[in-house]
Coordinates of C-alpha atoms in Angstrom, one line a residue:
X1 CA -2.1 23.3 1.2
X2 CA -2.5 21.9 4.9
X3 CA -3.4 18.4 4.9
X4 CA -3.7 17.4 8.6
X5 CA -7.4 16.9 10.1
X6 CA -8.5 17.0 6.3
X7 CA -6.5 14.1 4.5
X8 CA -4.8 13.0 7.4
X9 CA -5.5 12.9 10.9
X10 CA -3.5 12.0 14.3
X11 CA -5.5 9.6 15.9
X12 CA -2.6 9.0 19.2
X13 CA 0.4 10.8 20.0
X14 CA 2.2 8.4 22.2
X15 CA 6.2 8.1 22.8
X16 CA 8.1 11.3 23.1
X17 CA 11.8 12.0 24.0
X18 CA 13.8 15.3 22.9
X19 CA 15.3 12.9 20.4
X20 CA 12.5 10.7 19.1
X21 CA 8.7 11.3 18.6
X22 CA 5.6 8.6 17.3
X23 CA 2.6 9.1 16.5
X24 CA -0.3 7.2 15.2
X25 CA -1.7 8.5 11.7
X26 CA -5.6 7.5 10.1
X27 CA -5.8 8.6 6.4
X28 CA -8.9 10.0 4.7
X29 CA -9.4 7.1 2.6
X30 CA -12.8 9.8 0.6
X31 CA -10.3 12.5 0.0
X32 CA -10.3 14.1 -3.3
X33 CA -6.7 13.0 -4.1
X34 CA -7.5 9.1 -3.8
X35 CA -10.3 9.7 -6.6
X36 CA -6.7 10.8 -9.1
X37 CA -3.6 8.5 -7.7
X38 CA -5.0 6.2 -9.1
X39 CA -8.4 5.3 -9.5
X40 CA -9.3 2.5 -8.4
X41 CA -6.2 1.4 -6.6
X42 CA -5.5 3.9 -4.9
X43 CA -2.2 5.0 -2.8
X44 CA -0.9 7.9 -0.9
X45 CA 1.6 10.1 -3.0
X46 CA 5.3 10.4 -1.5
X47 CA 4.5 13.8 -1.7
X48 CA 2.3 14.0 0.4
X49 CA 3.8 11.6 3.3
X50 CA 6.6 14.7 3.2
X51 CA 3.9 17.3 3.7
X52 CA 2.9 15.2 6.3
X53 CA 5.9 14.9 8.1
X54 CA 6.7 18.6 8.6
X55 CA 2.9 19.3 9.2
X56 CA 3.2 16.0 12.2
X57 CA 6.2 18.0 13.4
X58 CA 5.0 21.3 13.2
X59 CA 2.0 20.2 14.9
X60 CA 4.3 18.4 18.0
X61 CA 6.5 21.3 18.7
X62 CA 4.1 24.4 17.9
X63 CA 6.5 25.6 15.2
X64 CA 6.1 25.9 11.0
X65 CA 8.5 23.4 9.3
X66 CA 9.4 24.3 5.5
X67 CA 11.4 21.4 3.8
X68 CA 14.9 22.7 2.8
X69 CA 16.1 19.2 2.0
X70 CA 15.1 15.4 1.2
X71 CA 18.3 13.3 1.9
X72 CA 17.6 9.2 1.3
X73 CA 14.3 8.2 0.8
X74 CA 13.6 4.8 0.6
X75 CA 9.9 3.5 -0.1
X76 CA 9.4 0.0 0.5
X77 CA 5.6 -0.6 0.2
X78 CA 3.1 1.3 -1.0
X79 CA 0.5 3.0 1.0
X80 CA -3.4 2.6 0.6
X81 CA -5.6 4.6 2.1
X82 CA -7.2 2.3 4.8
X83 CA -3.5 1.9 6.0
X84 CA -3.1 2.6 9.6
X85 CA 0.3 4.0 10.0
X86 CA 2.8 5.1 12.5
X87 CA 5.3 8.0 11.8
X88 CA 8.2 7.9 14.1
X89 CA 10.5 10.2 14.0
X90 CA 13.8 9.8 15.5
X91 CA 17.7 11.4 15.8
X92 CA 15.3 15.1 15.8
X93 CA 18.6 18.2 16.2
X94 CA 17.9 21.2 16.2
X95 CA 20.5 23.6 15.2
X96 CA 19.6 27.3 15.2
X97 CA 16.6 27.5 13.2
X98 CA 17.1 24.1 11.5
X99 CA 15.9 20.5 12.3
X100 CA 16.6 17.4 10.7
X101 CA 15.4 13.8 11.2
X102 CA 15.0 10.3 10.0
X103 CA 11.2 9.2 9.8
X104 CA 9.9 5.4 9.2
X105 CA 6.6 5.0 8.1
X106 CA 5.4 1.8 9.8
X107 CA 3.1 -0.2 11.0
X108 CA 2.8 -3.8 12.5
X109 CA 3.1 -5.7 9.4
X110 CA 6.4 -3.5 8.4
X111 CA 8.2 -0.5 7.1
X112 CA 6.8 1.5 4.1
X113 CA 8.9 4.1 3.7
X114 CA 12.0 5.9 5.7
X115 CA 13.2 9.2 4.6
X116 CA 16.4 11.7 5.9
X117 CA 14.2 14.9 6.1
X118 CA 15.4 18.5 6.6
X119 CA 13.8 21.3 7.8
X120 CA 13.8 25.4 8.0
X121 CA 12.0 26.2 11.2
X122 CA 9.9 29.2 12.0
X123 CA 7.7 30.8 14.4
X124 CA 3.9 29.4 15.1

């Protein structure tokens, strides 16, 4: 299930090397999802900040990114939904048809969560 541009959307893709890309994030605070995890307070599901991540770099480098691997992941705060958040990815290899990264989940008052991700990469 994509989620970009329907729970998420990238509102400002700024800073970009070969070895670290940011971008800014806006989440759909009247998605369905909110209304179960958990009512009333709700917060975004690690789950889905993974999606996220290999949909944010799928997106960025015109590829499909499958998850093969989640190394450390650290959350520190949770997330509501009227967060705004930057996800910055940085130390992005590529080897072959593999791609890994570290990504912190940020924004001015702090870190939320940073995470050692691992990806299969395919074709567009």
């Amino acid at each position: 299930m994509k989620l970009i541009n329907d729970f998420f959307y990238v509102t400002d893709s700024g800073d970009t090397s070969s070895s670290e890309y940011r971008c800014q994030v806006t989440l759909n605070a009247d998605h369905c999802l909110y209304r179960v995890h958990f009512p009333g307070n709700p917060i975004t599901p690690g789950a889905c900040l993974i999606q996220m991540a290999s949909e944010i770099l799928g997106r960025h480098f015109n590829r499909v990114f499958l998850l093969t691997k989640a190394g450390s992941i650290k959350f520190k705060k949770t997330i509501s939904p009227h967060e705004q958040l930057s996800f910055v990815f940085t130390k992005i290899v590529f080897d072959d048809n593999q791609v890994s990264t570290l990504l912190s989940i940020e924004n001015d008052q702090g870190q939320f969560a940073r995470m050692s991700l691992y990806f299969k990469v395919t074709s567009s």
